[in-house]
Short mmCIF file of C-alpha atoms and ligand atoms in Angstrom, two decimals:
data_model
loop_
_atom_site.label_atom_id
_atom_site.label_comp_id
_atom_site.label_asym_id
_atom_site.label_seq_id
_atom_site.Cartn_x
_atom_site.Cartn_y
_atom_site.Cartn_z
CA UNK A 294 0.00 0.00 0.00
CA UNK A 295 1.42 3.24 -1.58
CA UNK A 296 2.64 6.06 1.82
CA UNK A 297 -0.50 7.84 0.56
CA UNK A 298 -2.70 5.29 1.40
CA UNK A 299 -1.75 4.75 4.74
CA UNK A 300 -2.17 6.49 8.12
CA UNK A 301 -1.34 6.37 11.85
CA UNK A 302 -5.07 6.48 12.37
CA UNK A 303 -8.32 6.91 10.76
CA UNK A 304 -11.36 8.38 11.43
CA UNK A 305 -14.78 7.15 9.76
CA UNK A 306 -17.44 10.09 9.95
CA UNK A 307 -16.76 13.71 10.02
CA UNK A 308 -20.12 14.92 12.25
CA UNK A 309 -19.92 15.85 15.55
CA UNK A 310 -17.67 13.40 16.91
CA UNK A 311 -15.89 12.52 14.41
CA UNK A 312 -14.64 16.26 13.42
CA UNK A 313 -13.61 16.56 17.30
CA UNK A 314 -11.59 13.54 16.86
CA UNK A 315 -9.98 14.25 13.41
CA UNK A 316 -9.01 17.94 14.67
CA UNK A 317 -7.21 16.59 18.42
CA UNK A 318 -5.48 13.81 16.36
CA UNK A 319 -4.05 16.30 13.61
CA UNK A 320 -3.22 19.14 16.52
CA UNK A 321 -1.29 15.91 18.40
CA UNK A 322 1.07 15.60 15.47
CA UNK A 323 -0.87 12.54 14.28
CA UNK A 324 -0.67 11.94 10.84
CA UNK A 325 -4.87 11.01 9.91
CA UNK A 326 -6.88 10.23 7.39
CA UNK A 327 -10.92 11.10 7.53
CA UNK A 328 -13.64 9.92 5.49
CA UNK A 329 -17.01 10.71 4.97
CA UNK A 330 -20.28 9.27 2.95
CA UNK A 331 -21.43 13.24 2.59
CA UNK A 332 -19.94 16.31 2.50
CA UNK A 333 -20.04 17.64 6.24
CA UNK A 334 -21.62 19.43 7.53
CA UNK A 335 -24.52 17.98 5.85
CA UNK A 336 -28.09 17.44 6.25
CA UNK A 337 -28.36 13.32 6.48
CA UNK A 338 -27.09 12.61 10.14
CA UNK A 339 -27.29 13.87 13.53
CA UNK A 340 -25.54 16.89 13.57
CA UNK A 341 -27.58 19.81 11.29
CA UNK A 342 -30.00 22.48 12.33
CA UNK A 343 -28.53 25.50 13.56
CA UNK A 344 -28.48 25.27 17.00
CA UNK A 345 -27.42 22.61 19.90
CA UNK A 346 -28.73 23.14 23.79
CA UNK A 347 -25.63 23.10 25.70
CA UNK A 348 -25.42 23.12 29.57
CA UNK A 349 -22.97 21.88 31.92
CA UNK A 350 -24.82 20.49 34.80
CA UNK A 351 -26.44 17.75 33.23
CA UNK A 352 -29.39 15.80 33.87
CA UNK A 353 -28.94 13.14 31.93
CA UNK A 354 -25.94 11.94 34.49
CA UNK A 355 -23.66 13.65 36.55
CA UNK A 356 -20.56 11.96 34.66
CA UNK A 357 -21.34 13.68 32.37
CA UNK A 358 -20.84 17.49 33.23
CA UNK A 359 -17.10 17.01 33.12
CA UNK A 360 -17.46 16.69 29.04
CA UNK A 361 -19.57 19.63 29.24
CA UNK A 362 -17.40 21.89 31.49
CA UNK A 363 -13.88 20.83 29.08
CA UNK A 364 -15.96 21.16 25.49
CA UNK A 365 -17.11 25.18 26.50
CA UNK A 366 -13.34 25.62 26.81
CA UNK A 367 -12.63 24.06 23.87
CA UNK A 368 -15.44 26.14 21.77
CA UNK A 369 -13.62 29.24 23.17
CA UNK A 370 -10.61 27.94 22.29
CA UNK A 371 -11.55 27.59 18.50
CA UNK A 372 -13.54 30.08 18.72
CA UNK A 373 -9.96 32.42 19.05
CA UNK A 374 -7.86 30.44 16.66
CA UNK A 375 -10.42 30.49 13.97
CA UNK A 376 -11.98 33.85 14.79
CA UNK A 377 -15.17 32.50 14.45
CA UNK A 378 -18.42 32.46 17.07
CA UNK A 379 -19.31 28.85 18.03
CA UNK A 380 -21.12 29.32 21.75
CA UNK A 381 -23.64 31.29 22.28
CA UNK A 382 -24.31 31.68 26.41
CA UNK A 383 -28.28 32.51 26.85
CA UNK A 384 -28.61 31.51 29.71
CA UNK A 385 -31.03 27.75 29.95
CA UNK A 386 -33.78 26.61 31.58
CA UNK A 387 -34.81 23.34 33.07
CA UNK A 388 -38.25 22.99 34.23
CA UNK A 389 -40.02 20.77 35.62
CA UNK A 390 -43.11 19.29 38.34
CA UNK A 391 -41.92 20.33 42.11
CA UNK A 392 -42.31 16.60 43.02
CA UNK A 393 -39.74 15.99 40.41
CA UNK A 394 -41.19 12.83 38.99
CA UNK A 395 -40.42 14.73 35.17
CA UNK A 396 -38.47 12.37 32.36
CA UNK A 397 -36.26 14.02 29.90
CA UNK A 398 -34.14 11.96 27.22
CA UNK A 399 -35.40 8.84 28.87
CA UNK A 400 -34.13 9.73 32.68
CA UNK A 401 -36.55 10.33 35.45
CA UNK A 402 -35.72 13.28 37.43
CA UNK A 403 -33.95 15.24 35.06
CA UNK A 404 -34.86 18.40 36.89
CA UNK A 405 -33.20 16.75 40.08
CA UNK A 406 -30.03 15.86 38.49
CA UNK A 407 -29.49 18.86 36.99
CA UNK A 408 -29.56 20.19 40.28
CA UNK A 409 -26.96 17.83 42.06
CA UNK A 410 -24.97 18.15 39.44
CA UNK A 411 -24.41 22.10 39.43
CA UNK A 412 -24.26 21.42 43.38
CA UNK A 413 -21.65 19.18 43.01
CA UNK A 414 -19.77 21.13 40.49
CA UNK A 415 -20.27 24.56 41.89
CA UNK A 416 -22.25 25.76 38.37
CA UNK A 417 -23.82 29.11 38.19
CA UNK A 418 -27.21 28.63 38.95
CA UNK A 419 -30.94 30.08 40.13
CA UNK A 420 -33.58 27.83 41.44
CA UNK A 421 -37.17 29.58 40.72
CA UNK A 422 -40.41 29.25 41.69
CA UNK A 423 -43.53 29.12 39.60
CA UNK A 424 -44.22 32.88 40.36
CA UNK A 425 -40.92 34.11 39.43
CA UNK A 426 -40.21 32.06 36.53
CA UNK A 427 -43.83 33.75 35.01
CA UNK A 428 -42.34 37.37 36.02
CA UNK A 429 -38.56 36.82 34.69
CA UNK A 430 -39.86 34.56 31.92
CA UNK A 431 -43.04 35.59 30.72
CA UNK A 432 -42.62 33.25 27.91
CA UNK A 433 -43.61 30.21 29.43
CA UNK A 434 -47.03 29.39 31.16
CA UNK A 435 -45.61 27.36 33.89
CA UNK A 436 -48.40 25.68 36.11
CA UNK A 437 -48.14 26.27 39.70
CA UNK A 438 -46.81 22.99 40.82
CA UNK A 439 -43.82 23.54 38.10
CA UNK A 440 -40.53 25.23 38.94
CA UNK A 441 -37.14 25.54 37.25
CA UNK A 442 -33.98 25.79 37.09
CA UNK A 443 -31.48 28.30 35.60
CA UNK A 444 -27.72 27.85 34.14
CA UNK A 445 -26.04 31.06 33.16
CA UNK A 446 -23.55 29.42 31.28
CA UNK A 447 -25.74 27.31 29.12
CA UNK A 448 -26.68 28.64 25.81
CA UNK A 449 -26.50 26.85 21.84
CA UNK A 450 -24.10 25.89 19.67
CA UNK A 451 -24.22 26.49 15.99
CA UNK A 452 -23.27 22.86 14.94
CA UNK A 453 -22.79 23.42 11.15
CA UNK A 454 -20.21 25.90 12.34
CA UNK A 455 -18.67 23.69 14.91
CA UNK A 456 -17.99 21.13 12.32
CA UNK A 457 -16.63 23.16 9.89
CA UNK A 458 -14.30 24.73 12.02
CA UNK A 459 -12.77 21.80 13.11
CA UNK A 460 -12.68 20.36 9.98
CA UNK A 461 -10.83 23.92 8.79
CA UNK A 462 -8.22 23.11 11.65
CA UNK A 463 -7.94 19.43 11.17
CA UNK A 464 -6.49 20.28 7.89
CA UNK A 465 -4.66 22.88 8.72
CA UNK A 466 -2.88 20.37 11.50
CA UNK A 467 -2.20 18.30 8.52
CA UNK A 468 -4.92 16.03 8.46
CA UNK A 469 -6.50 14.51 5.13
CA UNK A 470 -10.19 14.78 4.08
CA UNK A 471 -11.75 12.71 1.98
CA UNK A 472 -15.67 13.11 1.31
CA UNK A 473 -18.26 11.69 -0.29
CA UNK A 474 -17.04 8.01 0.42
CA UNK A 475 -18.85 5.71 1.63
CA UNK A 476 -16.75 2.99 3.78
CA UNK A 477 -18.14 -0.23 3.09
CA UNK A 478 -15.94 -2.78 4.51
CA UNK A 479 -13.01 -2.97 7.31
CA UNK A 480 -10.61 -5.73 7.75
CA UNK A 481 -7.96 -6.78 10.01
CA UNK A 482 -4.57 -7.52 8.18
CA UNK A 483 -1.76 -10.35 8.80
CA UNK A 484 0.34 -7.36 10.12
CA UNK A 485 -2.51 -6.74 12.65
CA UNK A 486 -3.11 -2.82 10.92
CA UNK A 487 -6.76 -2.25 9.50
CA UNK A 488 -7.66 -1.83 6.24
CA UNK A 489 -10.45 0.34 5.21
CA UNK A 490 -12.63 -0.43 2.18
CA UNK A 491 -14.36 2.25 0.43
CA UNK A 492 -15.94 2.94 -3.32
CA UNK A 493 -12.86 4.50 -4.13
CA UNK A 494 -9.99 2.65 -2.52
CA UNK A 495 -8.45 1.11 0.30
CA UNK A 496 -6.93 3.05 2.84
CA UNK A 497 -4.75 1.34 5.80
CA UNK A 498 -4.27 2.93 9.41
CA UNK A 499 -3.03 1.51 12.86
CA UNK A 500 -5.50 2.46 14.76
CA UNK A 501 -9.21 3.97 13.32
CA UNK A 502 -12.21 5.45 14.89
CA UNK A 503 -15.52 5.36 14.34
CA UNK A 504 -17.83 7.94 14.62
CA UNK A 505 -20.58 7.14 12.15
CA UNK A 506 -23.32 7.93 14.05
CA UNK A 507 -26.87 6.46 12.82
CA UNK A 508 -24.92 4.27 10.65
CA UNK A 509 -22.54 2.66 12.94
CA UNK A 510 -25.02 -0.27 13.12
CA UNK A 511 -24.85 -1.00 9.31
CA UNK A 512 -20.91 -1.19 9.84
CA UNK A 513 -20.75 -3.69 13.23
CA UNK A 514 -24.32 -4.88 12.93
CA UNK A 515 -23.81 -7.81 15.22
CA UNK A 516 -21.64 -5.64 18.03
CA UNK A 517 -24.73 -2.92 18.18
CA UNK A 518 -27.67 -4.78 17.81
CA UNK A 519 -29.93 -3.01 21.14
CA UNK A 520 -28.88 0.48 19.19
CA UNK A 521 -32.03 2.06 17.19
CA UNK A 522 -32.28 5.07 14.95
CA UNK A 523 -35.04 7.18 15.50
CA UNK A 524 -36.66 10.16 13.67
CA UNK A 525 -36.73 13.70 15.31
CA UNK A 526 -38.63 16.67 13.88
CA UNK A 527 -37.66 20.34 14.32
CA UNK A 528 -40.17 22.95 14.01
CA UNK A 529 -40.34 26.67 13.49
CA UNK A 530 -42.67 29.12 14.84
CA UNK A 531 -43.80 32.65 14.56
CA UNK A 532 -43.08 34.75 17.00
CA UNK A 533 -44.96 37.49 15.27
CA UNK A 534 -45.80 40.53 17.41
CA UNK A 535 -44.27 38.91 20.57
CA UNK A 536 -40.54 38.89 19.30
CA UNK A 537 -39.16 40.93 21.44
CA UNK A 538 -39.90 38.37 24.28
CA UNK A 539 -37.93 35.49 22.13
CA UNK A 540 -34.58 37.37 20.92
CA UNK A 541 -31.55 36.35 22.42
CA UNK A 542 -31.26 39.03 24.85
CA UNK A 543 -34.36 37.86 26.40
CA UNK A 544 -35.17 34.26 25.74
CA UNK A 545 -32.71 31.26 26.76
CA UNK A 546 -32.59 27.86 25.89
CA UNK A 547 -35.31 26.11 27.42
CA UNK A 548 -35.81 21.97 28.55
CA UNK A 549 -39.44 21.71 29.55
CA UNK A 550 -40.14 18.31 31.42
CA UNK A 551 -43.50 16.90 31.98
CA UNK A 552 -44.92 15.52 35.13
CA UNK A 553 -48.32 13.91 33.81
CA UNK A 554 -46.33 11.83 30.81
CA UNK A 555 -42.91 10.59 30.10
CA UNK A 556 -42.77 13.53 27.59
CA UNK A 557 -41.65 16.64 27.09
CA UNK A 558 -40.77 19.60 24.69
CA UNK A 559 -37.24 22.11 24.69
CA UNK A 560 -36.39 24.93 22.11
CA UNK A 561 -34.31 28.52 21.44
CA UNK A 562 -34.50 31.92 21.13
CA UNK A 563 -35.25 33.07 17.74
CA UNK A 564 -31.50 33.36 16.46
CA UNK A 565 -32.95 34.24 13.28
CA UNK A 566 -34.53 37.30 13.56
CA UNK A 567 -38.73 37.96 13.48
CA UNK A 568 -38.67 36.47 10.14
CA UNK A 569 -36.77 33.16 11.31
CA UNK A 570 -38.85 31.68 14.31
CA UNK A 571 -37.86 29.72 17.32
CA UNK A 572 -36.81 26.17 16.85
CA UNK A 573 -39.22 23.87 19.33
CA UNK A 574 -39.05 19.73 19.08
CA UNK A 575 -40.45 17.27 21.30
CA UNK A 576 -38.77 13.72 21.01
CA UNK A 577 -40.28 10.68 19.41
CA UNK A 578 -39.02 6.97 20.05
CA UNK A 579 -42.08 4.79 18.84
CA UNK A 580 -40.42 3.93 15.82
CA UNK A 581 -36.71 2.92 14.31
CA UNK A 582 -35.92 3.84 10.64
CA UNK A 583 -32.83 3.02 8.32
CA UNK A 584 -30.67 6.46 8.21
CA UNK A 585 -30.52 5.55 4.19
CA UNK A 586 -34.10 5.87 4.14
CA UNK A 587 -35.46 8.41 6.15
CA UNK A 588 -39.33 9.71 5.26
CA UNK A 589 -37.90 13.95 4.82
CA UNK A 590 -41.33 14.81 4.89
CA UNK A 591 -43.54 16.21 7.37
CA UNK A 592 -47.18 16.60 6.92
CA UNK A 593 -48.79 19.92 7.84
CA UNK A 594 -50.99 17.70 10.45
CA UNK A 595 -47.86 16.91 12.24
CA UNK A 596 -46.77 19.82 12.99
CA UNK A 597 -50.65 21.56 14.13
CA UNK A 598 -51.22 18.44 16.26
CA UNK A 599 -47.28 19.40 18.17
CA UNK A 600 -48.37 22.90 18.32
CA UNK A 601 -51.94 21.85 19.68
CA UNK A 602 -50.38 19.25 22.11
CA UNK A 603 -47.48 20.39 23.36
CA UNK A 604 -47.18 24.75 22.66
CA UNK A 605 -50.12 26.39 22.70
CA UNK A 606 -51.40 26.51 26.18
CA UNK A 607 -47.29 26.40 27.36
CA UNK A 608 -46.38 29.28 25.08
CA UNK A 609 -49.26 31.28 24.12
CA UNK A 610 -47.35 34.21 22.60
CA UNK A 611 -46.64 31.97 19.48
CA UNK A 612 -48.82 30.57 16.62
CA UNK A 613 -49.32 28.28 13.90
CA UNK A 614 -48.16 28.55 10.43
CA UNK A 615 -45.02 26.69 10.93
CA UNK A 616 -42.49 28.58 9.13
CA UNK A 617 -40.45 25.76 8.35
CA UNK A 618 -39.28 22.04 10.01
CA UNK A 619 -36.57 19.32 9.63
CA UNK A 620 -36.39 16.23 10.27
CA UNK A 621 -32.66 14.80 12.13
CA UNK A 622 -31.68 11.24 13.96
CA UNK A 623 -31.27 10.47 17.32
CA UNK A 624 -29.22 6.78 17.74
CA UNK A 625 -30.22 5.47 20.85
CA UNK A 626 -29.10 2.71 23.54
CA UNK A 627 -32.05 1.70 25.84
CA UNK A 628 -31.08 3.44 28.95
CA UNK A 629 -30.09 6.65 26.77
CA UNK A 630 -26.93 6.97 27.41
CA UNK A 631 -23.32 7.26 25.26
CA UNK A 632 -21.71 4.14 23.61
CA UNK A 633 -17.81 4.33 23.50
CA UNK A 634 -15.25 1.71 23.36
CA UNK A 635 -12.49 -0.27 21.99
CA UNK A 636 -14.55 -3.38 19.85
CA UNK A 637 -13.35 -6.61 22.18
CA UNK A 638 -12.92 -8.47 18.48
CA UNK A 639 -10.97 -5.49 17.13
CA UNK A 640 -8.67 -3.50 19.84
CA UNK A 641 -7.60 -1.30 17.30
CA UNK A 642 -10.86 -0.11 16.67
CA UNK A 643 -12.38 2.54 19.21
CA UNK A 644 -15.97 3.59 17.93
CA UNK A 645 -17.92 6.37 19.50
CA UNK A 646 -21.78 6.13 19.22
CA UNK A 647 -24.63 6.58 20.02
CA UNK A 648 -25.30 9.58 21.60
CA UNK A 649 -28.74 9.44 22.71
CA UNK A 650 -30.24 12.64 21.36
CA UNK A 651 -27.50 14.31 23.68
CA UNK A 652 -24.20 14.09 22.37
CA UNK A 653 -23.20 17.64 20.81
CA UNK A 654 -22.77 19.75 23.69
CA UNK A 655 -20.21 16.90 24.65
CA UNK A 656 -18.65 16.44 21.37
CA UNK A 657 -15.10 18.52 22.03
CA UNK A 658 -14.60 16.80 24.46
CA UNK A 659 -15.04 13.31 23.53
CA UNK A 660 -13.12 13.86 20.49
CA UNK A 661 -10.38 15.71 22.19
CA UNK A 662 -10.35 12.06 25.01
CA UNK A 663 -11.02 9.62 22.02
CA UNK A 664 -7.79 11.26 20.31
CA UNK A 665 -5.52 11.10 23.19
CA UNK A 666 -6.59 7.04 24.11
CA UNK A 667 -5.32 6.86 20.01
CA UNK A 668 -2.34 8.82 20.32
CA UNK A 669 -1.65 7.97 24.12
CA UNK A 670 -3.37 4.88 25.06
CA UNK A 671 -5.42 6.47 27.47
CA UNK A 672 -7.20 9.98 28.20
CA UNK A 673 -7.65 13.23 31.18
CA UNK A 674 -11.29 12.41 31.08
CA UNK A 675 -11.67 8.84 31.40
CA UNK A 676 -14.15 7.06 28.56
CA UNK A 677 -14.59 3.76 30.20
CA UNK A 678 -17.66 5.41 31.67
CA UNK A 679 -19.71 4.31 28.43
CA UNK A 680 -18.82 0.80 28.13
CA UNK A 681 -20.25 -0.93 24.77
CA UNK A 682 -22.62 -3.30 26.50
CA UNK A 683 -23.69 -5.93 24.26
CA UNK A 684 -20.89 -7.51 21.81
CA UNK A 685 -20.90 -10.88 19.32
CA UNK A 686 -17.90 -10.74 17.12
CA UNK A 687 -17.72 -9.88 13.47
CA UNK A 688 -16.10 -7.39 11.24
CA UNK A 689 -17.40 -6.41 7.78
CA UNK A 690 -15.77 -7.57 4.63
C1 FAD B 976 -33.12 16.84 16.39
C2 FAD B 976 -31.91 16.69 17.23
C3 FAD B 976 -31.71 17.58 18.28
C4 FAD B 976 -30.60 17.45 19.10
N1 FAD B 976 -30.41 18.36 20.09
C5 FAD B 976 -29.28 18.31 20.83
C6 FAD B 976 -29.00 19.34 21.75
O1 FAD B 976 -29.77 20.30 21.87
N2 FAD B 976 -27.85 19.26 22.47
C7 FAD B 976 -26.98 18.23 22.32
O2 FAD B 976 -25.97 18.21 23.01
N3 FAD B 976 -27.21 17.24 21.44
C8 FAD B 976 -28.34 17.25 20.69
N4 FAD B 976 -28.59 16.30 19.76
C9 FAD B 976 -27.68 15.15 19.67
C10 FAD B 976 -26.44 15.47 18.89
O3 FAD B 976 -26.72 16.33 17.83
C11 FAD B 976 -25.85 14.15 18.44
O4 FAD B 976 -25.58 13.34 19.60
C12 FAD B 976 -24.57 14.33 17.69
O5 FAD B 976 -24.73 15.28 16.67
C13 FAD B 976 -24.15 12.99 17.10
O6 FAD B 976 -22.98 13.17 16.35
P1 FAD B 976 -22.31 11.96 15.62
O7 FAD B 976 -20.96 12.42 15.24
O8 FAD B 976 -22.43 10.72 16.43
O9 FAD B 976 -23.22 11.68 14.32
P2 FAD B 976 -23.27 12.53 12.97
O10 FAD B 976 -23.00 13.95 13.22
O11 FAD B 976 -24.51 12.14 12.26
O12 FAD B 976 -22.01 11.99 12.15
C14 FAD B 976 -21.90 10.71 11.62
C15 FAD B 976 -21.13 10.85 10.33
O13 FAD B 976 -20.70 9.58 9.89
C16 FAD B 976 -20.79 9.53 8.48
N5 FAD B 976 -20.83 8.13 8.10
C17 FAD B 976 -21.65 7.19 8.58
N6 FAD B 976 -21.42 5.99 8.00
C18 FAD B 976 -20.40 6.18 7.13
C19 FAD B 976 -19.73 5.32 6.22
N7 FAD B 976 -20.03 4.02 6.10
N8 FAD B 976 -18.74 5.84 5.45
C20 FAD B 976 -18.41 7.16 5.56
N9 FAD B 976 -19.06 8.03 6.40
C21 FAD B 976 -20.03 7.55 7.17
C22 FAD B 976 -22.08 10.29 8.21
O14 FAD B 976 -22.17 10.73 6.87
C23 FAD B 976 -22.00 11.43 9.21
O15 FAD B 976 -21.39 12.57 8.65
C24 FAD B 976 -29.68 16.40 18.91
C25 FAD B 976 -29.86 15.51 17.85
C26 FAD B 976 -30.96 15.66 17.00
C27 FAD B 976 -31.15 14.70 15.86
#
């Protein structure tokens, strides 16, 4: 295999995590190879949309607000080298039923555990009653057995723009990008290296990683079996005469819990202007699709029935039309949490996924850890924390 061909390591998918990776790996002196199916960022996977909640206490575990608290310093770090604006700090909300019984990304308590975890971590917070989340918030109708709390250093993160930059300094590290390839097979060799199959070539590397998100399951079927793919819709509303309450300035990201369902909705300022909207989704799990197939379309009934469920009576300053919706993919484990690990049948692969719905906020981080286990052997902030749980051998060919 020609000196072009081959690399110290290799990185399959250039989204969120895999555009961390590539750009710690190159900035370590590594000498990497990345491949994409698309063109990122793109509209296919995980990662698209314009905006990312990002807090640091986080409910989802309190392992987790480690990943949080490192990736804000990383986004200010690239924010400076690249001169560019990645993190946006609003200011978040978390809100929830006072009995706390609330579920958010599939964990109970979420308004509780956001709690500990800024206790435990000494984050910047306000805890706020019914009345005074109505008077400093008049945006949302909170019922009087609902409170919330409030991170000053949560905000969004524009995720197009987080991947590009790091793609930008990948390559400027010395990194190679190669895009629209699809990697369709990966072998161990005699020499114990991997070789990477794709419709243009073959590529050998040490050590890879793989970040490919809703399609790591086509790649190591049999090692991810419990993992499904499921389809998420954004939605945009008018803010109309009210968007003065929803800029920016006056409107942080919000994470709205339910107490009387498993359910619940979260959204953004209007980063657009009064012509853009402000993003809202709820989250749907029913149903698992294939990421090559994914229905694009959603039907104006859809979107009325969210607004009629879920907005109306919550946020009564906004109203249907719909200016405009997406659709995006979570990859999910049953308990919701991360997936990363070294495969057991293949050492020298470490593959990063899923994420659960809540993986960008974390992303820096992870790929900043995942490339110093590949360049080190091990990393500051410990992975093992995410172990892959379920595991029958086989590669593709
Ligand atoms: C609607 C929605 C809202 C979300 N909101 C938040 C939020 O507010 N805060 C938050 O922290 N997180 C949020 N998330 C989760 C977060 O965005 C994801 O966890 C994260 O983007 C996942 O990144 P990834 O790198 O795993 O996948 P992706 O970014 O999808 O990247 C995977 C990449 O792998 C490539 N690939 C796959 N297979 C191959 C192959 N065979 N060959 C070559 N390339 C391949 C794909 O083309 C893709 O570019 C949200 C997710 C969605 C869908």
């Amino acid at each position: 295999m020609s000196k072009e061909s081959s690399y110290d390591a290799l990185v399959i998918g250039l989204g969120a995590m895999g555009s961390a990776t590539l750009y710690h790996l190159a900035k370590a002196g590594i000498r990497v190879l990345g491949i994409d199916q698309f063109a990122p960022p793109h509209p296919h996977g995980s990662s698209h949309g314009e905006t990312r909640i990002t807090r640091l206490a986080i409910g989802e575990g309190e392992r987790y607000t480690p990943f949080a608290l490192r990736s804000h310093e990383l986004w200010r770090d690239l924010e400076t080298e690249h001169n560019t604006k990645l993190l946006f700090p609003v200011g978040g909300l978390v809100i929830g039923d006072n009995s706390r019984r609330g579920f958010f990304h599939n964990k109970p308590d979420f308004l509780g555990t956001t709690i500990a975890a800024a206790q435990k971590h000494g984050i910047r917070h306000d805890i706020l009653s019914s009345q005074e989340l109505r008077k400093r918030f008049p945006q949302f109708n909170v019922a009087p057995n609902e409170s919330a709390y409030f991170e000053y250093e949560a905000g969004y993160l524009n995720p197009e723009e987080c991947i590009r930059t790091q793609l930008h300094g990948a390559q400027k590290h010395g990194a190679t990008i190669k895009t629209n390839q699809r990697v369709s097979g990966i072998r161990q060799t005699p020499l114990g290296t991997i070789e990477v199959i794709t419709d243009e070539g073959t590529y050998s590397a040490e050590q890879i990683v793989v970040t490919a998100g809703p399609w790591i399951q086509k790649l190591f079927p049999d090692t991810f079996p419990a993992l499904r793919v499921t389809r998420q819709t954004l939605h945009w509303f008018p803010t109309g005469r009210h968007h003065a309450l929803f800029t920016p300035e006056r409107c942080p990201v919000f994470i709205w819990s339910f107490s009387d369902r498993e359910d619940g909705i979260y959204g953004f300022p209007a980063v657009d202007g009064p012509r853009g909207g402000i993003k809202l989704a709820s989250e749907r799990y029913e149903s698992s699709v294939d990421p090559d197939h994914v229905d694009r379309i959603v039907p104006e009934l859809a979107t009325t029935t969210f607004f009629n469920d879920y907005i109306k009576d919550r946020m009564p300053h906004l109203s249907l039309p719909c200016i405009r919706h997406t659709t995006c993919l979570y990859t999910v484990t049953p308990n919701s949490d991360f997936v990363i690990g070294r495969l057991p049948h293949l050492p020298q692969c470490l593959a990063i996924s899923a994420c659960s719905g809540h993986g960008f906020k974390h992303s820096a981080a992870v790929g900043e850890a995942a490339a110093q286990v590949i360049a080190k052997g091990s990393s500051v902030l410990p992975l093992d924390a995410f172990p892959i749980p379920f595991h029958r051998p086989s590669t593709i060919t």
